[in-house]
XYZ file of C-alpha atoms in Angstrom:
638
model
C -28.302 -5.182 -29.922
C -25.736 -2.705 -30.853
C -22.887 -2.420 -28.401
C -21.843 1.072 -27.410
C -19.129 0.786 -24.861
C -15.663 1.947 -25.850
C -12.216 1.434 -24.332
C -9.942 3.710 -25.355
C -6.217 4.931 -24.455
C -5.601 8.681 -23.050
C -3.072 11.002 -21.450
C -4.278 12.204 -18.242
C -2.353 15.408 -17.535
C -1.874 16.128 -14.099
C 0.399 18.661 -11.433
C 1.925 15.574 -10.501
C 5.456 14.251 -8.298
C 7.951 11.692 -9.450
C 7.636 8.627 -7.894
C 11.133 8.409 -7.624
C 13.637 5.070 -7.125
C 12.866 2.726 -4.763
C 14.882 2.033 -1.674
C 17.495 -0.426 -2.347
C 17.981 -1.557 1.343
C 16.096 -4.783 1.958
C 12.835 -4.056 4.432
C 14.117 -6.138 7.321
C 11.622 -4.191 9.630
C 7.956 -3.506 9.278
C 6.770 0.427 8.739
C 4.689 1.449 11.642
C 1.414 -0.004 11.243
C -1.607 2.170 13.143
C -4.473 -0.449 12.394
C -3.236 -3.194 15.170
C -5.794 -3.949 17.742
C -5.292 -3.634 21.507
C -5.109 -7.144 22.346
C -6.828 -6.408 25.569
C -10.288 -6.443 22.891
C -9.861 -9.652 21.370
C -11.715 -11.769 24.103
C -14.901 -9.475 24.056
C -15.025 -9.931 20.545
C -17.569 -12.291 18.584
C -15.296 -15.271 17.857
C -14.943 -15.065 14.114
C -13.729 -11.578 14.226
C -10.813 -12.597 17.015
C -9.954 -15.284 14.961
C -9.516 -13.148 11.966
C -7.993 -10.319 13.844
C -4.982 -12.956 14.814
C -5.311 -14.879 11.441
C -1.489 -14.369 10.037
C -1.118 -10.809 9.929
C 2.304 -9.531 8.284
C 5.267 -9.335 9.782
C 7.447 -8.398 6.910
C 7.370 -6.387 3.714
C 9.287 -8.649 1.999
C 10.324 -9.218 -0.529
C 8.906 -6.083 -2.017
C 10.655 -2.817 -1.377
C 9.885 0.147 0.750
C 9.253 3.060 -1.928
C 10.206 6.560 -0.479
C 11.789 8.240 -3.239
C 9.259 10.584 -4.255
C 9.150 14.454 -3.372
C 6.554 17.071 -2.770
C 7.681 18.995 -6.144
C 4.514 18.821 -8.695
C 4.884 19.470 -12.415
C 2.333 18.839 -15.200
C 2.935 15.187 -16.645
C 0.955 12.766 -18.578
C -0.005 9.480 -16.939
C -1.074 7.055 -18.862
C -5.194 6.425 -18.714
C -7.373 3.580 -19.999
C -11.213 5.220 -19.776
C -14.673 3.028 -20.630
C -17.564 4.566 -21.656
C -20.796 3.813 -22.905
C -23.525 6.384 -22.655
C -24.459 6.226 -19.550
C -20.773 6.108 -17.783
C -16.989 7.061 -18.176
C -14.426 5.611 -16.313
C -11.197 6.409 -16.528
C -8.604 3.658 -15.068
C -4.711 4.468 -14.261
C -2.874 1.156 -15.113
C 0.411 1.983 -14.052
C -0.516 3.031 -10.398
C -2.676 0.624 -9.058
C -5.164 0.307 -11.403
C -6.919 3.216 -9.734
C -10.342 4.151 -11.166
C -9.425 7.993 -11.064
C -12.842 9.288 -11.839
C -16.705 7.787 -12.717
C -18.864 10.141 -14.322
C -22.480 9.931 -14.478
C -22.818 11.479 -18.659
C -26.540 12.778 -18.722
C -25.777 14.944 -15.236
C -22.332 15.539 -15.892
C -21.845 14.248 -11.916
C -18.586 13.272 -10.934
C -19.901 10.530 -8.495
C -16.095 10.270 -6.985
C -13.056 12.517 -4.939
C -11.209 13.100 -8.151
C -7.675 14.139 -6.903
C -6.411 17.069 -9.003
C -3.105 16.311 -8.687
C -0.857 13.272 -8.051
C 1.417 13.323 -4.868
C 2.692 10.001 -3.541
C 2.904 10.400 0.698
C 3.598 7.404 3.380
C 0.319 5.876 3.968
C 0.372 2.366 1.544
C 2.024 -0.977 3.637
C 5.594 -0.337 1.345
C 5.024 3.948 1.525
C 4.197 5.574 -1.728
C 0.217 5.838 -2.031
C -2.076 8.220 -3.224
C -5.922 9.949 -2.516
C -8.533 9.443 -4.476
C -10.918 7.539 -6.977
C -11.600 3.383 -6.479
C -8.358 1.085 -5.221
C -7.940 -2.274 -5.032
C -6.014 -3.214 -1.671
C -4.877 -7.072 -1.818
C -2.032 -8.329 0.501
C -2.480 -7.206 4.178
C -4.270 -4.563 6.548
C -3.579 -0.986 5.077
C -2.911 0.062 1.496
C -1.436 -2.181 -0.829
C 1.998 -2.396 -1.719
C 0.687 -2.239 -5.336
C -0.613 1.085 -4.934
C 1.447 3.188 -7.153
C 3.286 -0.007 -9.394
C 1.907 -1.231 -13.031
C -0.646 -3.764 -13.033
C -0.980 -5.989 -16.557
C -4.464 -4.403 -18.357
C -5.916 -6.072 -21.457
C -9.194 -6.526 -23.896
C -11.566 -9.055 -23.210
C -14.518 -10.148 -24.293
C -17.449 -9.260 -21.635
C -20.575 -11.621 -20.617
C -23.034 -9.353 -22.692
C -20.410 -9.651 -25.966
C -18.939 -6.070 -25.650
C -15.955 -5.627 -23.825
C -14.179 -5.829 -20.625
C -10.668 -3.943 -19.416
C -9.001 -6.630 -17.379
C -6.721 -5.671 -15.195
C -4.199 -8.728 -13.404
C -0.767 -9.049 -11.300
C 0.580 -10.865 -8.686
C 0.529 -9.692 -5.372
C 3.781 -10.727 -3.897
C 3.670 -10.435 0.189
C 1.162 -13.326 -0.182
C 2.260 -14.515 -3.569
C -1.357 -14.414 -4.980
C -2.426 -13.550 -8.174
C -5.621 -11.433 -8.556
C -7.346 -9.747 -11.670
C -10.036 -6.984 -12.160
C -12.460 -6.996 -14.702
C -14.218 -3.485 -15.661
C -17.051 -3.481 -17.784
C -20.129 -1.134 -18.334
C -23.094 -3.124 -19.504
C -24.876 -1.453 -22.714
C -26.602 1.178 -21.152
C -26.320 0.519 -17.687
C -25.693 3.067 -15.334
C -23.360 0.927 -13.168
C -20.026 0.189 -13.256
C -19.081 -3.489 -12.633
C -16.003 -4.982 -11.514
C -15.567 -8.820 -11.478
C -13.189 -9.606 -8.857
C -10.696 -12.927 -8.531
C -8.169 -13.859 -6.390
C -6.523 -17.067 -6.531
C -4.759 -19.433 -3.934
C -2.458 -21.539 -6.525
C -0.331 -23.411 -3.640
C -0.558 -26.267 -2.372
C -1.429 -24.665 0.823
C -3.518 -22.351 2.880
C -2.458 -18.977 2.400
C -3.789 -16.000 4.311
C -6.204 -13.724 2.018
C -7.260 -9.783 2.439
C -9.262 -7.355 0.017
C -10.818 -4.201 0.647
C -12.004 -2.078 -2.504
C -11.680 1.613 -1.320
C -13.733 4.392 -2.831
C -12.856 8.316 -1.940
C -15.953 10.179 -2.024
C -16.423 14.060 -1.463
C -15.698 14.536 2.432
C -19.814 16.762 2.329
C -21.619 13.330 2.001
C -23.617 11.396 4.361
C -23.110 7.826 4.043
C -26.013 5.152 4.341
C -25.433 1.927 5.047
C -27.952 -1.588 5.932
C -26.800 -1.040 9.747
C -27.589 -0.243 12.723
C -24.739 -0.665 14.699
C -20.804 -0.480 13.880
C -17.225 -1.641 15.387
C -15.805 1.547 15.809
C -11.788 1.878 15.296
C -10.474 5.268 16.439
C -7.608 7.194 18.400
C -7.333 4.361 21.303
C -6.795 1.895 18.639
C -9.534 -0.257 20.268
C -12.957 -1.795 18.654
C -15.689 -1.203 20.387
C -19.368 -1.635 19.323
C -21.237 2.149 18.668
C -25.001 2.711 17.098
C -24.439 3.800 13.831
C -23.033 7.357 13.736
C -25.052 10.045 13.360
C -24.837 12.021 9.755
C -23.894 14.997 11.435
C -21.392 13.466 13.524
C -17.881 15.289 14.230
C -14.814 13.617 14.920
C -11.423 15.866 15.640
C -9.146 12.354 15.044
C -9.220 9.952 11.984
C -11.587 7.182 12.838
C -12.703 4.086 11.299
C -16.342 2.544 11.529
C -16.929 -1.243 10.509
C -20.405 -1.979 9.854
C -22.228 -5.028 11.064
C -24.505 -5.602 8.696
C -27.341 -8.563 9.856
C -26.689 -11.531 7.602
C -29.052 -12.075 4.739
C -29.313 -8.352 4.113
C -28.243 -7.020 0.629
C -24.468 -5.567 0.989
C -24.518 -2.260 -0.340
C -22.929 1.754 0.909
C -24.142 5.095 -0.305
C -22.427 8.243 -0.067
C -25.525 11.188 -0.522
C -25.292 14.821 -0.902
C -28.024 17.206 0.631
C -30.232 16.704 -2.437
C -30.113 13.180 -1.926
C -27.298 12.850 -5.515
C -24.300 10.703 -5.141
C -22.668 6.988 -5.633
C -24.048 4.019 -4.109
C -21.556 0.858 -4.185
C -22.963 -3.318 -3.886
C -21.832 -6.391 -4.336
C -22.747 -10.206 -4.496
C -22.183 -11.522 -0.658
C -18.929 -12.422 -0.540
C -17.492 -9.234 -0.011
C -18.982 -9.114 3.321
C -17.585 -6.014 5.075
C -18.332 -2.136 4.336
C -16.237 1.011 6.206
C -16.461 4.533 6.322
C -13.072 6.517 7.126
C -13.173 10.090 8.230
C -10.124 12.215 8.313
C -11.597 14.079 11.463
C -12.126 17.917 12.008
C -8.921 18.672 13.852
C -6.313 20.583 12.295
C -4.251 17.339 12.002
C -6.620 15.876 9.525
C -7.047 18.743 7.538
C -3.571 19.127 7.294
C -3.133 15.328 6.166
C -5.755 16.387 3.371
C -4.698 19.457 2.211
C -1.143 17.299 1.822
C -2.414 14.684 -0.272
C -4.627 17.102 -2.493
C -3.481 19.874 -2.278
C -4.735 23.425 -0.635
C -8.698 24.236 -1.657
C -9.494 21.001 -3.428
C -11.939 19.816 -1.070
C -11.810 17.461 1.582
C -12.792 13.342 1.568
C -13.914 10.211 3.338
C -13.477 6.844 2.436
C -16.365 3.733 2.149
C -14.787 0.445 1.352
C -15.942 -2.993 1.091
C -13.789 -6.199 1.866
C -13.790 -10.132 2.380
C -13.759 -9.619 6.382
C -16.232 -8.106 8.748
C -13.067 -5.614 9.888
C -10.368 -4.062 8.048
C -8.116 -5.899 10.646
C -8.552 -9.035 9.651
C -7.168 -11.803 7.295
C -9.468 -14.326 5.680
C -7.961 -18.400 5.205
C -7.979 -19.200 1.686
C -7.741 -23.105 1.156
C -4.998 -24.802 -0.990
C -5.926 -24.460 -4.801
C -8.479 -22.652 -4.475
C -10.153 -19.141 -5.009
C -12.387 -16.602 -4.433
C -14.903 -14.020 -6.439
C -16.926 -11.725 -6.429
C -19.105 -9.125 -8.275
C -19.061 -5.506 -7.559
C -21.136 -2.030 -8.948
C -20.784 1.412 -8.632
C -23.437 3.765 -10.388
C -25.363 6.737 -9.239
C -27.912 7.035 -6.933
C -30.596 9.744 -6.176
C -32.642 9.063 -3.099
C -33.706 9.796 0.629
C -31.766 8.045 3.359
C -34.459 5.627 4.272
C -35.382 5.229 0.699
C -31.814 4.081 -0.826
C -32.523 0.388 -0.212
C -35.760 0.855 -2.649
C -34.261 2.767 -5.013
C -31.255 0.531 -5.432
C -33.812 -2.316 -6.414
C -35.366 -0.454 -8.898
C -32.203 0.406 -10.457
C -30.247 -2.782 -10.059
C -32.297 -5.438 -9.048
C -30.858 -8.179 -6.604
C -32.053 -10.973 -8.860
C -30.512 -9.381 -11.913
C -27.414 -8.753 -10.394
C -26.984 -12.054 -8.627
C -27.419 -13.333 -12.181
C -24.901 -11.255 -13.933
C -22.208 -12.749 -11.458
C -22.835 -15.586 -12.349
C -22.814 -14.727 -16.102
C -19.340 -13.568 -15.846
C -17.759 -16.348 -13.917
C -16.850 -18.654 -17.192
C -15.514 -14.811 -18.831
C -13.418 -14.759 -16.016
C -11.174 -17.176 -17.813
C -11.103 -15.530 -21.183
C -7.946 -14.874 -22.280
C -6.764 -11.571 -22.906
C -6.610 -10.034 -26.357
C -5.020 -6.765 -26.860
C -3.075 -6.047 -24.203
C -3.113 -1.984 -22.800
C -0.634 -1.664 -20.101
C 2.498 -4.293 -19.167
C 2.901 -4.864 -15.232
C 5.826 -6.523 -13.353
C 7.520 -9.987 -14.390
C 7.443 -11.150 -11.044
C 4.446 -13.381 -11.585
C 5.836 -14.506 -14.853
C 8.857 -16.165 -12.664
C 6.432 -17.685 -10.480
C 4.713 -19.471 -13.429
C 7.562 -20.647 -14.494
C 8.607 -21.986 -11.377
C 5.891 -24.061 -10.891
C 4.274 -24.350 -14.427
C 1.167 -22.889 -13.261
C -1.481 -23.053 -15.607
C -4.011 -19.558 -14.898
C -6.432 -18.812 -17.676
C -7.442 -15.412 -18.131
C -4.323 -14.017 -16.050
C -1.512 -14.766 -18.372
C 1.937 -14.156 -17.240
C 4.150 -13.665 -20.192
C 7.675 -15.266 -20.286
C 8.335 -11.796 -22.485
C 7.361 -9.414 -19.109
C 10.386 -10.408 -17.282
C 13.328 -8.199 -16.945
C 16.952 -7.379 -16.012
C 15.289 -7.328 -11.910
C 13.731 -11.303 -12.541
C 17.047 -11.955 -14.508
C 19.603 -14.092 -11.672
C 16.409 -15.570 -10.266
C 15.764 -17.066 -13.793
C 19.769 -18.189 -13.399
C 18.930 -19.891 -10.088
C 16.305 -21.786 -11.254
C 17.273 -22.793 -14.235
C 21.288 -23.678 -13.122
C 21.001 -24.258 -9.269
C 23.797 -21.108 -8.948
C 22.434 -17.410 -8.374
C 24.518 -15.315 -10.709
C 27.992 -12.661 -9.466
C 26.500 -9.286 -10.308
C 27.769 -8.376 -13.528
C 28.955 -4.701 -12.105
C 29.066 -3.095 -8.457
C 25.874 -1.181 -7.447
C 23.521 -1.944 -5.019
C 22.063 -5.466 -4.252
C 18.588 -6.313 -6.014
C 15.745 -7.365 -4.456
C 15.419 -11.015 -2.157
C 12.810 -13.459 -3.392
C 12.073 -14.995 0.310
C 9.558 -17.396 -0.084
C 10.590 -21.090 0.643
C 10.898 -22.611 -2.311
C 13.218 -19.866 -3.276
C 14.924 -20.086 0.111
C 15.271 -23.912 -0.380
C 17.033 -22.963 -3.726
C 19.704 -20.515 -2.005
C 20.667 -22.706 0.642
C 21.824 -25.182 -2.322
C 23.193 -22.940 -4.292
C 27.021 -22.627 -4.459
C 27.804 -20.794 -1.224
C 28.993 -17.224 -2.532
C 29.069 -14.312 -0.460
C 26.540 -13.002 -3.083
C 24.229 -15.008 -2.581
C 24.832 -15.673 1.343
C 23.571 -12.269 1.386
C 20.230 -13.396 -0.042
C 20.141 -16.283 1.828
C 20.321 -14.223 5.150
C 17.509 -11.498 4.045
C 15.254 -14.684 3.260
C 15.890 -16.704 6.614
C 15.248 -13.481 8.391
C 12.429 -13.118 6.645
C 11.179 -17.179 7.996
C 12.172 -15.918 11.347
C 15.470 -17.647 11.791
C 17.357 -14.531 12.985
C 20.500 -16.848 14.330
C 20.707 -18.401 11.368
C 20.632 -15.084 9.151
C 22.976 -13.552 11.155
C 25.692 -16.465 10.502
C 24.891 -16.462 6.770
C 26.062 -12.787 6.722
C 28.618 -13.141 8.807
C 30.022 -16.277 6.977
C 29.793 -13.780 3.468
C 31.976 -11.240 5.133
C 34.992 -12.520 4.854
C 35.273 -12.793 0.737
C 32.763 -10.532 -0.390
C 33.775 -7.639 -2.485
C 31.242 -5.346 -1.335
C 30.668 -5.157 2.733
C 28.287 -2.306 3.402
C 25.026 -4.430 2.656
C 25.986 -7.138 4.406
C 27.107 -4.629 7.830
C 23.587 -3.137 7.257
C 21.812 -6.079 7.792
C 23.914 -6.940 10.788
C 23.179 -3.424 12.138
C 19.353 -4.314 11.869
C 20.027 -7.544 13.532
C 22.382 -5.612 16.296
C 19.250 -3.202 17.174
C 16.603 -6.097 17.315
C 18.682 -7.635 19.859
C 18.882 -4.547 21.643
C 23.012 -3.987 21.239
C 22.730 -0.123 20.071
C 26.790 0.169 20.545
C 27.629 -2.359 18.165
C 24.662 -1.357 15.307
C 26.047 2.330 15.374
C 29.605 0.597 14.959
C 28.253 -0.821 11.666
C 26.499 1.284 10.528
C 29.575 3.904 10.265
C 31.512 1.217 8.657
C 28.789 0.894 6.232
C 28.429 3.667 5.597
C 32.274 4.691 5.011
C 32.077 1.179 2.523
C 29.428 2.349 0.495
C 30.845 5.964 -0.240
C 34.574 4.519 -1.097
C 32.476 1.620 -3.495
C 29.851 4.203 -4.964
C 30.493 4.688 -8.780
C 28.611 7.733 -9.631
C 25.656 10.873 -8.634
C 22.925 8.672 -10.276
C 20.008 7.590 -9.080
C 20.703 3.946 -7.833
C 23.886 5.330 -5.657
C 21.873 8.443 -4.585
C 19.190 6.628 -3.160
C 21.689 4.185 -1.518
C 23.535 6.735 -0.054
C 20.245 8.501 1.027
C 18.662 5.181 2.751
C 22.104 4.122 4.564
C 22.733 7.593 5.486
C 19.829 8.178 7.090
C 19.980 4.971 8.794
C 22.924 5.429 10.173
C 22.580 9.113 11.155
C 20.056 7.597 13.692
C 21.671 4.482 14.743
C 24.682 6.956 15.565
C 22.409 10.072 17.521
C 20.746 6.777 19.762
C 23.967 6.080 21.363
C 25.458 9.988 21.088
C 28.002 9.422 19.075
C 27.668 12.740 18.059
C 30.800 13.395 16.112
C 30.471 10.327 13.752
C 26.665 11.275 13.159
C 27.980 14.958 12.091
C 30.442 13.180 9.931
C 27.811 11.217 7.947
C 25.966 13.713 7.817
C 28.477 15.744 6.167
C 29.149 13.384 3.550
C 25.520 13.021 2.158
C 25.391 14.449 -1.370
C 24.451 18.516 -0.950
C 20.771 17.569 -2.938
C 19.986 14.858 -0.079
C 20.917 16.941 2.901
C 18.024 19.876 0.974
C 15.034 17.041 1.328
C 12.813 17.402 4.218
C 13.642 14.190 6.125
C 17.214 15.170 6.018
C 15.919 18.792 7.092
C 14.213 17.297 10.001
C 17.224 14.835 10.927
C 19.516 18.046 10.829
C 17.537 19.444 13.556
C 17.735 16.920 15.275
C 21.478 16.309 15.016
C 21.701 20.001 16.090
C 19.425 19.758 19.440
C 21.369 17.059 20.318
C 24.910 18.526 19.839
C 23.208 21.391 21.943
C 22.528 24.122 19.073
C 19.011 24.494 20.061
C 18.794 27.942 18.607
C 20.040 26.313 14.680
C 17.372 23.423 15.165
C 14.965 25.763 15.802
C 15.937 27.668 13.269
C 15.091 24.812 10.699
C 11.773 24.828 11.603
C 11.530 28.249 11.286
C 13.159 28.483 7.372
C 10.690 25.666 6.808
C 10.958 21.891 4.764
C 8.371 18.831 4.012
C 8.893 15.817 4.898
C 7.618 14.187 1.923
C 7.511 10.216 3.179
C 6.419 11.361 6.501
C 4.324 7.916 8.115
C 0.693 8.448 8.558
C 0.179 8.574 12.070
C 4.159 9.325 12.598
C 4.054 12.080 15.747
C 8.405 13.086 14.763
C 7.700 16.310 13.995
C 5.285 17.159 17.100
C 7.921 15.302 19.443
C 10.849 17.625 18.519
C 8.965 20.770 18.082
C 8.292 19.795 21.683
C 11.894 19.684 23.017
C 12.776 23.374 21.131
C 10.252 25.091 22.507
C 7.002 25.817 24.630
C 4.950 27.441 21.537
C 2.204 25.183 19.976
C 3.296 23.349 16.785
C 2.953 25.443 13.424
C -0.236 24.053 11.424
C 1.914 23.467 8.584
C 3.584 20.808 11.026
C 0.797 19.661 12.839
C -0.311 15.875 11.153
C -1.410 14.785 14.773
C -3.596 11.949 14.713
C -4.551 11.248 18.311
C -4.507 13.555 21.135
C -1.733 13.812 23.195
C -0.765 11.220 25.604
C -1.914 8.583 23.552
């Protein structure tokens, strides 16, 4: 049999926005989350699903870091691609965001079976911020978009069940410190696209597990699905069991339907143009769940897609697949163990009624059930040349704990100058004095490294760390003290008043957080060293916090004085634009807020299903919101 399918490298050239640093202030609060459940539902909910609704969700971001430094300015770049084909298929995978599968192509038709995003533009919608639309995702961590959404994921050769090849992709996630790998391959001659799925529980422990695979199809298709009723999630934030939607169906607000489909029935979702063309997605049974997401007809949801897209590229909806029956929930993985799973996506021509039929002909059940289990003992086939380089954070944990993980091997050579004085700790018991001032790196804040920093020579350095990770456990009191204690001899204060400001506003004294915050703030602009990026998006992150901790309790002059002393180039972004106007209405200049508005600014990291710019527009004015302001998600009053 002569093997056909390629992998290849290739520069996909796109209008496309800088991600931008990320936010060097540790993420001591969660980002509004808008998929929590009213908890008046749980009780009239079938038992499994309550359980899994109140099965560990997250309560912190740590230890990775909020990532808001993009823009909304697009210029052609090259992004790296990684595209197999064979001659039925083309795939073409971005390893350095996500591992996205940008686009599927069906060759003979020329069909582009996906939403292929013509541009890239990171906006606020992934569990850390920066995410994009489009293609396949892989969402591992929590409820929402993974925090891996736009970082580098390790890709590699390897050899495939059928002897061709497979493009593995593999990285640790790090709110549930799990690693996970991907393996694309395209059978010879198949029409489908597989993806072998893993995700591994390495700890001695239970740890709480979540996937959802997330496919953006054209917004025109009707989606069939093995069910005939759904849990549907929309603006009240409630569940509630509907019949499944009608294809015509029109919803003004984004809305979420979880199907229920009957056990023993074979898990697939088809998205169908009015010919009957489009993708069809299945799986073995342990991805249980399937979705549909619609942005809604109101002018809130076009708006959100004309921002992630771009003006006249078409709108989407979303049909996903995950370990739960819900989106909401989190899944127990047992100690030492793991999970898999075997996915396809291919094309699909068919009537409504007839897609179950048709999907039998063209991938049998049998067949498929089959080539799971043919790929199971690939799964731990070790890389061979490796594509794409991700983070070194799972490279730490390995050696940590002298994990042993064939087929997802993290390299001692991937870590770097960010793993660096964790290496130090582990290896010396001491967590290194920054070599030169700038901004604190990021908190490891699981426990064995929090076991390690409370025995670690008591610096104000790493008392710092210390605190961010017992916040992070939930011991507030004794954070609090550990940053305290480091006040007194550390060379740099503002990081260690910022967290004390967070801590100040959790326990509800406003006073005394504004108070900090202006002392931080005045710290970090007599310590800053230089314009560059690290300082700049310090100074931008701070700022901003503080401008608000300041406006809360009317300390108007102080906030103005902050405010002044931003860099000109941060006061120009949109979330400064918008926190001008509000600095103005509430020093009384309602005519210059309004007058903001009115000269016009984006608010690039604005938080899907954030209502800011609605509220103020609100208290300038009786006229209706301008469309290009109006991302309203839920009617108002809700």
């Amino acid at each position: 049999m002569v093997i056909v399918t390629r992998i290849r490298r290739e520069v996909l050239t796109l209008p496309a926005a800088e991600l931008g640093p990320d936010n060097p202030l540790p993420p001591l609060r969660l980002l509004e989350e808008i998929h929590r459940v009213d908890e008046r539902d749980r009780e009239d909910l079938p038992r499994d699903m309550a359980r899994g609704l109140g099965h560990e969700p997250l309560r912190s971001l740590l230890p990775v870091r909020i990532r808001d430094g993009y823009g909304r300015t697009r210029t052609p770049r090259g992004i790296d691609a990684l595209v197999i084909e064979n001659d039925r298929l083309r795939a073409t995978v971005l390893p350095g965001l996500g591992g996205r599968v940008a686009s599927l192509v069906h060759l003979p038709t020329g069909r582009e079976l996906l939403h292929r995003n013509p541009v890239f533009q990171p906006a606020n919608l992934a569990l850390n911020g920066a995410w994009y639309a489009g293609g396949i995702e892989w969402n591992i961590g929590a409820t929402g978009h993974t925090a891996l959404s736009c970082a580098p994921l390790h890709a590699a050769r390897v050899p495939a069940p059928d002897g061709g090849e497979m493009l593995r992709l593999w990285e640790w996630e790090r709110l549930r410190d799990l690693p996970f790998q991907v393996d694309l391959w395209l059978p010879d001659g198949s029409d489908f696209l597989y993806a072998g799925v893993r995700v591994r529980n390495p700890h001695e422990h239970p740890v709480p597990g979540y996937w959802w695979s997330n496919t953006a199809v054209p917004e025109d298709r009707r989606i069939v699905v093995p069910a005939e009723h759904a849990w549907e999630f929309g603006t009240e934030r409630r569940l509630r069991r509907v019949s499944v939607p009608e294809p015509d169906a029109r919803h003004p607000y984004p809305t979420d339907w979880f199907y229920d489909i009957p056990d023993g029935r074979r898990r697939w979702i088809a998205a169908l143009d009015a010919d009957g063309h489009g993708l069809v997605q299945t799986s073995t049974d342990e991805l249980r769940g399937r979705k549909q997401f619609v942005w809604g007809s109101g002018p809130g949801g076009r708006r959100w897609q004309e921002w992630l897209g771009g003006p006249g590229t078409g709108g989407y909806r979303e049909i996903q697949a995950g370990l739960a029956r819900t989106q909401l929930e989190h899944v127990r993985l047992d100690a030492e163990t793991e999970i898999s799973w075997l996915e396809a996506y291919g094309p699909l021509t068919a009537a409504p009624q007839d897609v179950p039929r048709q999907l039998e002909l063209a991938l049998p059940r049998a067949e498929f059930d089959a080539a799971h289990a043919a790929w199971k003992p690939y799964a731990d086939a070790e890389p061979g040349e490796l594509l794409a380089t991700g983070s070194g954070w799972g490279a730490l944990e390995v050696l940590r704990a002298d994990w042993k993980l064939p087929g997802t091997p993290f390299a001692e050579a991937t870590l770097t100058e960010e793993q660096a004085p964790w290496r130090e700790l582990l290896r010396t018991g001491t967590l290194p004095e920054p070599r030169r001032v700038r901004p604190p790196g990021p908190t490891l804040v699981a426990p064995h490294w929090r076991d390690m920093l409370e025995t670690a020579p008591a610096t104000p350095h790493t008392e710092y760390h210390l605190g961010v990770a017992q916040w992070h456990a939930g011991d507030r009191a004794q954070a609090v003290r550990s940053w305290e204690r480091a006040l007194a001899l550390a060379p740099s204060l503002w990081p260690l008043l910022r967290c004390l400001a967070v801590a100040d506003q959790e326990y509800g004294q406003h006073e005394r957080a504004a108070e900090r915050y202006a002392d931080a703030f005045d710290d970090l602009c007599r310590e800053r060293r230089d314009d560059g990026e690290t300082w700049t998006a310090a100074c931008a992150a701070l700022g901003r916090e503080a401008v608000e901790a300041l406006l809360r309790v009317r300390r108007l002059a102080e906030a103005r004085a902050v405010w002044e002393a931003l860099l000109p180039a941060i006061r120009e972004r949109g979330r400064f634009r918008l926190l001008e106007a509000e600095l103005l209405l509430a020093e009384g200049r309602r005519t210059a807020a309004r007058a903001v508005f009115e000269a016009g600014f984006e608010v690039a990291d604005l938080r899907e299903g954030s209502d800011a710019l609605g509220r103020l527009w609100a208290r300038l004015g009786d006229e209706p919101l301008p469309a290009r302001y109006d991302f309203r998600m839920r009617p108002q009053g809700l």
